[in-house]
Amino acid sequence: MRGISILFPLFFPIITSLAFGTIKFKSKRARNIYLTSTIIINFLFVINVSMTNASIDFHLFKVNDFLDIYFKIDKIGILFSLLASCLWIFTTFYSIEYMSHERKEKRFFIFFILTLGITVGIAFSGNLFTLYIFYELLTLATFPLVIHAGSREALESGKKYLVYSFTGATFVLLGMILLFSISNNMTFIEYGVLTDLNSINQNLILVIYMILFLGFGVKAALVPFHSWLPSAMVAPTPVSSLLHAVAVVKSGIFAIIRITYFIFGSDVINKVQGDFYISFLVITTILLGSLLALHQENLKKRLAYSTVSQLGYILLGLVMINDNALTGGLLHLVNHAVIKIILFFCVGAIYFMTGKKTISEIKGIGKQMPITMGCFSIAAISLIGIPPTNGFVSKWYLAIGGLRADRVLFSVILLLSALLTAAYILPIVITAFFQGEKVAKEDHIEPPLRMLIPIILLTGIVIALGLFPNFVLNFIESITDSIV
Amino acid sequence: MIARNFPLLTIMILLICSFIMPIVKEAKTFKKLSIISMGASVVLNISTLIYIKYDGSFFYRVGHWDAPWGIELHIGMIEIIIGILFTLVASLVIWYSFYSVDTEIPKEKIRFYYLLINILIASLLGIVYSNDLFNSFVFIEVSTLASCGIVVIKDKKENIKATLKYLILSILGSGLFLMGIAFIYSITGNLNMTFIHNELAEIYIKYQNTILISLALFTVGLGVKSAMFPLHIWLPDAHSNAPSTSSALLSALVLKAFVFMLIKILLRVFSLEIVIQYRVLDLLLILGSIGMIFGSVLAIMQKNIKRVIAYSSVAQMGYIFYGIGLGNSLGLTISIFHIISHALTKSTLFLAVGSMMEQTGKNLSDLKGIGKEMPVTLGIFTIGAFSMVGIPILPGFISKWYFALATIDASKLIYLGVILLSSLLNAVYYFPIIINGYFGEENLKGKVFMSKNKPVKELLPVLILTVGIILVGIFNKGIINAINKSLI
């Protein structure tokens, strides 16, 4: 039963989160130790699973041909689970400090840990049905986090989140039913499950692909299904950063990778020209996200629209169906996660220390919080794609992919969007550093260390990945080689 | 061999116990009598199931008279599964009612309440088991009166009004059913379903119009009684005004018996080959789809929580009609599976809502923040609601999945949209109840944790039902295979 080791990183957080609900901790310190050790142990579990070279799989239970809860480890699953569980550690430290000012910490941490288990479940799902179940569970588990404040506005946003997510899931379900009726197999296999192409109506395949893409696209904030993401910014900052820049939206992306390369296969998508129709939506997503971000006054909302646009980059990398572009897409999936989490952490730190939320309020904040805003600036530079940061590397590969696919238009759009990115992110940096009064060193108000250290470490990662991208790049190239 | 007598025995036990109840003086005794007779029926039915599993389905001659002179019961896998479902749900509802009956029903009427439940379940079992059309009609009439009885028992003005509406429409339905029998009798000269079936196979070409008329009469007659969409108007009033235990029985069992009768008539009396030649199935398909959508739309517009759930029943019955209307064996199988899953889910929902209403009020707005006061009850409600919405592994999801596959089988792809839209609409009215119950600053203000929670022994029957829901979801393959095998 070697396969059972898959279940540890999945169910350990789920069990500990439920236990967390029942345990009464003597002190805050004990609680914090419990939380951090849970997350770190789970990280070790994930590493343990990924270290084994042989492919592991495990049928949890099989009720039917389709109702088969099945987990499988492959490289892309490892990539996603490592990314999630690694960033979760930083967020845990950050949110222990941040959440001490908000109420209902217990409820927050229950669902916070639960979501980790579910995200790992998405990473390790071995077939579309298992993925779908965890995808639905993710919606249900993150919902309480989104409406954490409990205010009327939060409830409204939460409702919007649910409606969008379930509409998306319904599309997915429709696609799954149709897919199952033609293929009878929903296991993720490299190059797809549709082997006998000639006997199947190609238009039907295209329709199913579109339905699934749009369905998962809701979580991936594909325009025109993106508007839940800015609304969900009413959530506390750790939630926004982790869930809405990393876990939830990236789960949508991850699911799209799964259906594109592991259910349909790159050849089939090329043949039915699925990429052609999708790319229009993706280009709209990139440009519209950037344009909408330009005039957001609220910092978190501006970052949210920026996420919409950046997710478009990743999707563009996926739908070009060539290995350079896919490498760029996957690389950007990792890089954007790190960049966006820094940006959110910084904005959260500003709010935590000063209560300021909008751009006009933060004049001169860079002089009060030089380290925080310094990190913010580095992340901003990386978001635009200026070397020596990691954003540059992924955009480079995306642009090369566009040229290789003979689609110069895509590369032009990438450059145009980089300009727009600069236009919406740099004003924050400029307002923070070059306006307002001079501040004496004694008046610096850097956030507490538990918040500051994650920010600094993550910024280090941004630069390290920019200077030495090979470590991640080689891993990603070994993924793309086997599926394109 | 002795197990062959059990189906009749269950009906007899239930009826005889109900006749004894008026004589008994002690309130405790007739409550005991009621639960014991129902429990005994469950046990008898389960032993019959085991018998059928090994020896196959059988016809039982009542009083050793051969058909067509005597009455026959046909007991197959499907019948016995539904029999177990009915008696099991009824016993759990009765068990639950011991704790709630005093608050909902006037003291002097309690005795009659249990009497009526026993008669009702006996007659429903009769409808399910009987292989004789006229015998079924008698049971249908008995069940109509008994179910009106358990609605009116509260003895309030609105109950009487709702019951009158229910009674009139229900009797209209029985009347149509009787006329259907008359037409079919006039061309076949038989009342026994097997005999009619054999007769029809030879003569149906000669009497196409008569068959169409009687088919339409049966469909509409039973459609009224099982709340097919435009004929459902009695249901929300009756189900929302009745005591919550009655609503659970009416929604979970009574509706299902009639729709099962319709399936029996279509399959066993006319046979699918004949039915397919008429447009009756298309009618069922279209009305079912409209019901799936509009039942939910109407549910969204309701303010009273019980009316929401009552309208949701209309939508769920729509699924069952839809499955029949697809006209393939997978569709029929899933319709029967949905009978089972919906019976369990809906009784759970009504009982959970009943206990929440006891503590608060009957409007949706009264249930805000109830999740803090009654977390377990709302948790049970949540599982039921998730099944309705179609969250995987719960039976509601399984039904929807197979309904969709059956739709693809019947190459009616356009109807997939109906199924998905309807499940989304389900989410629209169930989720706000849960969300406002558990979350929201304003909702939770001033509520004390677990303050209104019921003791475990009162919740136990509902908990068992909830476990039943989950088990049906997990073991769906076995149940569906059993139904499918027995259908052909």
PDB file of N, CA and C in Angstrom, chain B residues 380-446:
ATOM      1  N   ILE B 380     -27.914  18.947   9.408  1.00  0.00           N
ATOM      2  CA  ILE B 380     -28.700  17.906   8.734  1.00  0.00           C
ATOM      3  C   ILE B 380     -29.399  18.496   7.525  1.00  0.00           C
ATOM      4  N   PHE B 381     -30.003  19.668   7.727  1.00  0.00           N
ATOM      5  CA  PHE B 381     -30.675  20.357   6.625  1.00  0.00           C
ATOM      6  C   PHE B 381     -29.689  20.588   5.488  1.00  0.00           C
ATOM      7  N   THR B 382     -28.441  20.971   5.849  1.00  0.00           N
ATOM      8  CA  THR B 382     -27.437  21.263   4.834  1.00  0.00           C
ATOM      9  C   THR B 382     -27.147  20.040   3.975  1.00  0.00           C
ATOM     10  N   ILE B 383     -27.019  18.883   4.628  1.00  0.00           N
ATOM     11  CA  ILE B 383     -26.721  17.675   3.843  1.00  0.00           C
ATOM     12  C   ILE B 383     -27.874  17.388   2.885  1.00  0.00           C
ATOM     13  N   GLY B 384     -29.116  17.516   3.390  1.00  0.00           N
ATOM     14  CA  GLY B 384     -30.267  17.305   2.523  1.00  0.00           C
ATOM     15  C   GLY B 384     -30.253  18.285   1.361  1.00  0.00           C
ATOM     16  N   ALA B 385     -29.968  19.549   1.670  1.00  0.00           N
ATOM     17  CA  ALA B 385     -29.973  20.568   0.621  1.00  0.00           C
ATOM     18  C   ALA B 385     -28.868  20.298  -0.399  1.00  0.00           C
ATOM     19  N   PHE B 386     -27.700  19.861   0.091  1.00  0.00           N
ATOM     20  CA  PHE B 386     -26.598  19.543  -0.825  1.00  0.00           C
ATOM     21  C   PHE B 386     -27.002  18.430  -1.781  1.00  0.00           C
ATOM     22  N   SER B 387     -27.746  17.470  -1.252  1.00  0.00           N
ATOM     23  CA  SER B 387     -28.184  16.386  -2.128  1.00  0.00           C
ATOM     24  C   SER B 387     -29.128  16.927  -3.198  1.00  0.00           C
ATOM     25  N   MET B 388     -30.015  17.840  -2.796  1.00  0.00           N
ATOM     26  CA  MET B 388     -30.945  18.432  -3.755  1.00  0.00           C
ATOM     27  C   MET B 388     -30.190  19.208  -4.835  1.00  0.00           C
ATOM     28  N   VAL B 389     -29.188  19.959  -4.404  1.00  0.00           N
ATOM     29  CA  VAL B 389     -28.444  20.784  -5.343  1.00  0.00           C
ATOM     30  C   VAL B 389     -27.586  19.906  -6.244  1.00  0.00           C
ATOM     31  N   GLY B 390     -27.167  18.759  -5.701  1.00  0.00           N
ATOM     32  CA  GLY B 390     -26.363  17.864  -6.518  1.00  0.00           C
ATOM     33  C   GLY B 390     -24.886  17.995  -6.259  1.00  0.00           C
ATOM     34  N   ILE B 391     -24.509  17.952  -4.986  1.00  0.00           N
ATOM     35  CA  ILE B 391     -23.090  17.912  -4.631  1.00  0.00           C
ATOM     36  C   ILE B 391     -22.675  16.443  -4.695  1.00  0.00           C
ATOM     37  N   PRO B 392     -21.559  16.145  -5.336  1.00  0.00           N
ATOM     38  CA  PRO B 392     -21.209  14.761  -5.629  1.00  0.00           C
ATOM     39  C   PRO B 392     -21.258  13.816  -4.432  1.00  0.00           C
ATOM     40  N   ILE B 393     -21.502  12.564  -4.771  1.00  0.00           N
ATOM     41  CA  ILE B 393     -21.620  11.402  -3.902  1.00  0.00           C
ATOM     42  C   ILE B 393     -22.982  11.354  -3.238  1.00  0.00           C
ATOM     43  N   LEU B 394     -23.602  12.482  -2.976  1.00  0.00           N
ATOM     44  CA  LEU B 394     -24.952  12.426  -2.428  1.00  0.00           C
ATOM     45  C   LEU B 394     -25.897  11.974  -3.551  1.00  0.00           C
ATOM     46  N   PRO B 395     -26.999  11.297  -3.184  1.00  0.00           N
ATOM     47  CA  PRO B 395     -27.837  10.678  -4.216  1.00  0.00           C
ATOM     48  C   PRO B 395     -28.398  11.658  -5.233  1.00  0.00           C
ATOM     49  N   GLY B 396     -28.644  12.904  -4.819  1.00  0.00           N
ATOM     50  CA  GLY B 396     -29.166  13.874  -5.776  1.00  0.00           C
ATOM     51  C   GLY B 396     -28.237  14.041  -6.960  1.00  0.00           C
ATOM     52  N   PHE B 397     -26.953  14.004  -6.674  1.00  0.00           N
ATOM     53  CA  PHE B 397     -25.976  14.115  -7.763  1.00  0.00           C
ATOM     54  C   PHE B 397     -26.034  12.896  -8.675  1.00  0.00           C
ATOM     55  N   ILE B 398     -26.112  11.731  -8.056  1.00  0.00           N
ATOM     56  CA  ILE B 398     -26.134  10.490  -8.833  1.00  0.00           C
ATOM     57  C   ILE B 398     -27.332  10.508  -9.787  1.00  0.00           C
ATOM     58  N   SER B 399     -28.504  10.903  -9.250  1.00  0.00           N
ATOM     59  CA  SER B 399     -29.686  10.942 -10.118  1.00  0.00           C
ATOM     60  C   SER B 399     -29.438  11.876 -11.281  1.00  0.00           C
ATOM     61  N   LYS B 400     -28.924  13.069 -10.975  1.00  0.00           N
ATOM     62  CA  LYS B 400     -28.767  14.035 -12.052  1.00  0.00           C
ATOM     63  C   LYS B 400     -27.800  13.525 -13.105  1.00  0.00           C
ATOM     64  N   TRP B 401     -26.746  12.918 -12.645  1.00  0.00           N
ATOM     65  CA  TRP B 401     -25.741  12.401 -13.577  1.00  0.00           C
ATOM     66  C   TRP B 401     -26.391  11.374 -14.510  1.00  0.00           C
ATOM     67  N   TYR B 402     -27.143  10.446 -13.908  1.00  0.00           N
ATOM     68  CA  TYR B 402     -27.729   9.404 -14.754  1.00  0.00           C
ATOM     69  C   TYR B 402     -28.872   9.940 -15.595  1.00  0.00           C
ATOM     70  N   PHE B 403     -29.629  10.901 -15.057  1.00  0.00           N
ATOM     71  CA  PHE B 403     -30.655  11.540 -15.888  1.00  0.00           C
ATOM     72  C   PHE B 403     -29.999  12.125 -17.121  1.00  0.00           C
ATOM     73  N   ALA B 404     -28.833  12.752 -16.914  1.00  0.00           N
ATOM     74  CA  ALA B 404     -28.135  13.354 -18.048  1.00  0.00           C
ATOM     75  C   ALA B 404     -27.672  12.284 -19.023  1.00  0.00           C
ATOM     76  N   LEU B 405     -27.138  11.181 -18.490  1.00  0.00           N
ATOM     77  CA  LEU B 405     -26.685  10.117 -19.390  1.00  0.00           C
ATOM     78  C   LEU B 405     -27.861   9.530 -20.155  1.00  0.00           C
ATOM     79  N   ALA B 406     -28.996   9.357 -19.450  1.00  0.00           N
ATOM     80  CA  ALA B 406     -30.184   8.825 -20.115  1.00  0.00           C
ATOM     81  C   ALA B 406     -30.647   9.779 -21.205  1.00  0.00           C
ATOM     82  N   THR B 407     -30.512  11.092 -20.940  1.00  0.00           N
ATOM     83  CA  THR B 407     -30.894  12.087 -21.940  1.00  0.00           C
ATOM     84  C   THR B 407     -30.028  11.956 -23.180  1.00  0.00           C
ATOM     85  N   ILE B 408     -28.715  11.751 -22.949  1.00  0.00           N
ATOM     86  CA  ILE B 408     -27.815  11.592 -24.094  1.00  0.00           C
ATOM     87  C   ILE B 408     -28.167  10.308 -24.842  1.00  0.00           C
ATOM     88  N   ASP B 409     -28.489   9.261 -24.077  1.00  0.00           N
ATOM     89  CA  ASP B 409     -28.906   7.999 -24.686  1.00  0.00           C
ATOM     90  C   ASP B 409     -30.097   8.193 -25.604  1.00  0.00           C
ATOM     91  N   ALA B 410     -31.059   8.997 -25.131  1.00  0.00           N
ATOM     92  CA  ALA B 410     -32.273   9.222 -25.904  1.00  0.00           C
ATOM     93  C   ALA B 410     -32.045  10.278 -26.984  1.00  0.00           C
ATOM     94  N   SER B 411     -30.812  10.688 -27.136  1.00  0.00           N
ATOM     95  CA  SER B 411     -30.383  11.778 -28.033  1.00  0.00           C
ATOM     96  C   SER B 411     -31.309  12.980 -27.996  1.00  0.00           C
ATOM     97  N   LYS B 412     -31.544  13.472 -26.771  1.00  0.00           N
ATOM     98  CA  LYS B 412     -32.300  14.717 -26.604  1.00  0.00           C
ATOM     99  C   LYS B 412     -31.400  15.708 -25.885  1.00  0.00           C
ATOM    100  N   LEU B 413     -30.288  16.042 -26.545  1.00  0.00           N
ATOM    101  CA  LEU B 413     -29.232  16.805 -25.874  1.00  0.00           C
ATOM    102  C   LEU B 413     -29.718  18.137 -25.321  1.00  0.00           C
ATOM    103  N   ILE B 414     -30.732  18.708 -25.979  1.00  0.00           N
ATOM    104  CA  ILE B 414     -31.177  20.038 -25.589  1.00  0.00           C
ATOM    105  C   ILE B 414     -31.698  20.037 -24.149  1.00  0.00           C
ATOM    106  N   TYR B 415     -32.196  18.863 -23.705  1.00  0.00           N
ATOM    107  CA  TYR B 415     -32.764  18.810 -22.355  1.00  0.00           C
ATOM    108  C   TYR B 415     -31.703  18.798 -21.264  1.00  0.00           C
ATOM    109  N   LEU B 416     -30.435  18.571 -21.655  1.00  0.00           N
ATOM    110  CA  LEU B 416     -29.364  18.635 -20.644  1.00  0.00           C
ATOM    111  C   LEU B 416     -29.379  19.985 -19.943  1.00  0.00           C
ATOM    112  N   GLY B 417     -29.666  21.013 -20.748  1.00  0.00           N
ATOM    113  CA  GLY B 417     -29.705  22.355 -20.179  1.00  0.00           C
ATOM    114  C   GLY B 417     -30.743  22.463 -19.084  1.00  0.00           C
ATOM    115  N   VAL B 418     -31.880  21.781 -19.288  1.00  0.00           N
ATOM    116  CA  VAL B 418     -32.943  21.842 -18.280  1.00  0.00           C
ATOM    117  C   VAL B 418     -32.454  21.268 -16.960  1.00  0.00           C
ATOM    118  N   ILE B 419     -31.789  20.105 -17.046  1.00  0.00           N
ATOM    119  CA  ILE B 419     -31.308  19.465 -15.813  1.00  0.00           C
ATOM    120  C   ILE B 419     -30.344  20.389 -15.080  1.00  0.00           C
ATOM    121  N   LEU B 420     -29.407  20.958 -15.832  1.00  0.00           N
ATOM    122  CA  LEU B 420     -28.383  21.769 -15.171  1.00  0.00           C
ATOM    123  C   LEU B 420     -28.972  23.061 -14.628  1.00  0.00           C
ATOM    124  N   LEU B 421     -29.857  23.675 -15.432  1.00  0.00           N
ATOM    125  CA  LEU B 421     -30.478  24.913 -14.967  1.00  0.00           C
ATOM    126  C   LEU B 421     -31.255  24.655 -13.685  1.00  0.00           C
ATOM    127  N   SER B 422     -31.976  23.546 -13.681  1.00  0.00           N
ATOM    128  CA  SER B 422     -32.785  23.261 -12.503  1.00  0.00           C
ATOM    129  C   SER B 422     -31.910  23.032 -11.280  1.00  0.00           C
ATOM    130  N   SER B 423     -30.737  22.383 -11.465  1.00  0.00           N
ATOM    131  CA  SER B 423     -29.922  22.167 -10.268  1.00  0.00           C
ATOM    132  C   SER B 423     -29.310  23.471  -9.790  1.00  0.00           C
ATOM    133  N   LEU B 424     -29.048  24.383 -10.732  1.00  0.00           N
ATOM    134  CA  LEU B 424     -28.570  25.706 -10.307  1.00  0.00           C
ATOM    135  C   LEU B 424     -29.651  26.441  -9.538  1.00  0.00           C
ATOM    136  N   LEU B 425     -30.887  26.341 -10.065  1.00  0.00           N
ATOM    137  CA  LEU B 425     -31.992  27.027  -9.386  1.00  0.00           C
ATOM    138  C   LEU B 425     -32.182  26.464  -7.981  1.00  0.00           C
ATOM    139  N   ASN B 426     -31.987  25.145  -7.834  1.00  0.00           N
ATOM    140  CA  ASN B 426     -32.065  24.549  -6.499  1.00  0.00           C
ATOM    141  C   ASN B 426     -31.104  25.248  -5.554  1.00  0.00           C
ATOM    142  N   ALA B 427     -29.886  25.490  -6.070  1.00  0.00           N
ATOM    143  CA  ALA B 427     -28.884  26.142  -5.225  1.00  0.00           C
ATOM    144  C   ALA B 427     -29.358  27.529  -4.825  1.00  0.00           C
ATOM    145  N   VAL B 428     -30.066  28.190  -5.729  1.00  0.00           N
ATOM    146  CA  VAL B 428     -30.469  29.573  -5.451  1.00  0.00           C
ATOM    147  C   VAL B 428     -31.382  29.655  -4.233  1.00  0.00           C
ATOM    148  N   TYR B 429     -32.251  28.674  -4.030  1.00  0.00           N
ATOM    149  CA  TYR B 429     -33.095  28.833  -2.848  1.00  0.00           C
ATOM    150  C   TYR B 429     -32.643  28.060  -1.626  1.00  0.00           C
ATOM    151  N   TYR B 430     -31.782  27.057  -1.809  1.00  0.00           N
ATOM    152  CA  TYR B 430     -31.325  26.350  -0.605  1.00  0.00           C
ATOM    153  C   TYR B 430     -30.135  27.043   0.058  1.00  0.00           C
ATOM    154  N   PHE B 431     -29.214  27.565  -0.752  1.00  0.00           N
ATOM    155  CA  PHE B 431     -27.999  28.108  -0.147  1.00  0.00           C
ATOM    156  C   PHE B 431     -28.234  29.320   0.757  1.00  0.00           C
ATOM    157  N   PRO B 432     -29.108  30.272   0.346  1.00  0.00           N
ATOM    158  CA  PRO B 432     -29.309  31.401   1.261  1.00  0.00           C
ATOM    159  C   PRO B 432     -29.784  30.975   2.640  1.00  0.00           C
ATOM    160  N   ILE B 433     -30.594  29.920   2.703  1.00  0.00           N
ATOM    161  CA  ILE B 433     -31.060  29.473   4.023  1.00  0.00           C
ATOM    162  C   ILE B 433     -29.868  29.049   4.869  1.00  0.00           C
ATOM    163  N   ILE B 434     -28.968  28.270   4.237  1.00  0.00           N
ATOM    164  CA  ILE B 434     -27.810  27.769   4.982  1.00  0.00           C
ATOM    165  C   ILE B 434     -26.874  28.922   5.345  1.00  0.00           C
ATOM    166  N   ILE B 435     -26.633  29.795   4.361  1.00  0.00           N
ATOM    167  CA  ILE B 435     -25.668  30.871   4.593  1.00  0.00           C
ATOM    168  C   ILE B 435     -26.174  31.812   5.682  1.00  0.00           C
ATOM    169  N   ASN B 436     -27.454  32.209   5.568  1.00  0.00           N
ATOM    170  CA  ASN B 436     -27.987  33.098   6.597  1.00  0.00           C
ATOM    171  C   ASN B 436     -28.090  32.400   7.934  1.00  0.00           C
ATOM    172  N   GLY B 437     -28.165  31.078   7.898  1.00  0.00           N
ATOM    173  CA  GLY B 437     -28.216  30.344   9.157  1.00  0.00           C
ATOM    174  C   GLY B 437     -26.884  30.330   9.864  1.00  0.00           C
ATOM    175  N   TYR B 438     -25.819  30.098   9.102  1.00  0.00           N
ATOM    176  CA  TYR B 438     -24.522  29.919   9.748  1.00  0.00           C
ATOM    177  C   TYR B 438     -23.700  31.203   9.808  1.00  0.00           C
ATOM    178  N   PHE B 439     -23.879  32.084   8.812  1.00  0.00           N
ATOM    179  CA  PHE B 439     -22.945  33.199   8.693  1.00  0.00           C
ATOM    180  C   PHE B 439     -23.663  34.535   8.773  1.00  0.00           C
ATOM    181  N   GLY B 440     -22.881  35.575   8.803  1.00  0.00           N
ATOM    182  CA  GLY B 440     -23.440  36.921   8.748  1.00  0.00           C
ATOM    183  C   GLY B 440     -23.482  37.549  10.127  1.00  0.00           C
ATOM    184  N   GLU B 441     -22.828  38.686  10.218  1.00  0.00           N
ATOM    185  CA  GLU B 441     -22.723  39.401  11.494  1.00  0.00           C
ATOM    186  C   GLU B 441     -24.097  39.716  12.078  1.00  0.00           C
ATOM    187  N   GLU B 442     -24.948  40.342  11.244  1.00  0.00           N
ATOM    188  CA  GLU B 442     -26.259  40.758  11.750  1.00  0.00           C
ATOM    189  C   GLU B 442     -27.081  39.543  12.161  1.00  0.00           C
ATOM    190  N   ASN B 443     -26.947  38.474  11.349  1.00  0.00           N
ATOM    191  CA  ASN B 443     -27.761  37.298  11.618  1.00  0.00           C
ATOM    192  C   ASN B 443     -27.433  36.658  12.953  1.00  0.00           C
ATOM    193  N   LEU B 444     -26.144  36.679  13.285  1.00  0.00           N
ATOM    194  CA  LEU B 444     -25.721  35.937  14.467  1.00  0.00           C
ATOM    195  C   LEU B 444     -25.780  36.771  15.738  1.00  0.00           C
ATOM    196  N   LYS B 445     -26.099  38.045  15.589  1.00  0.00           N
ATOM    197  CA  LYS B 445     -26.076  38.928  16.758  1.00  0.00           C
ATOM    198  C   LYS B 445     -27.094  38.467  17.795  1.00  0.00           C
ATOM    199  N   GLY B 446     -26.643  38.348  19.017  1.00  0.00           N
ATOM    200  CA  GLY B 446     -27.562  38.021  20.105  1.00  0.00           C
ATOM    201  C   GLY B 446     -27.985  36.571  20.157  1.00  0.00           C
TER     202      GLY B 446
END
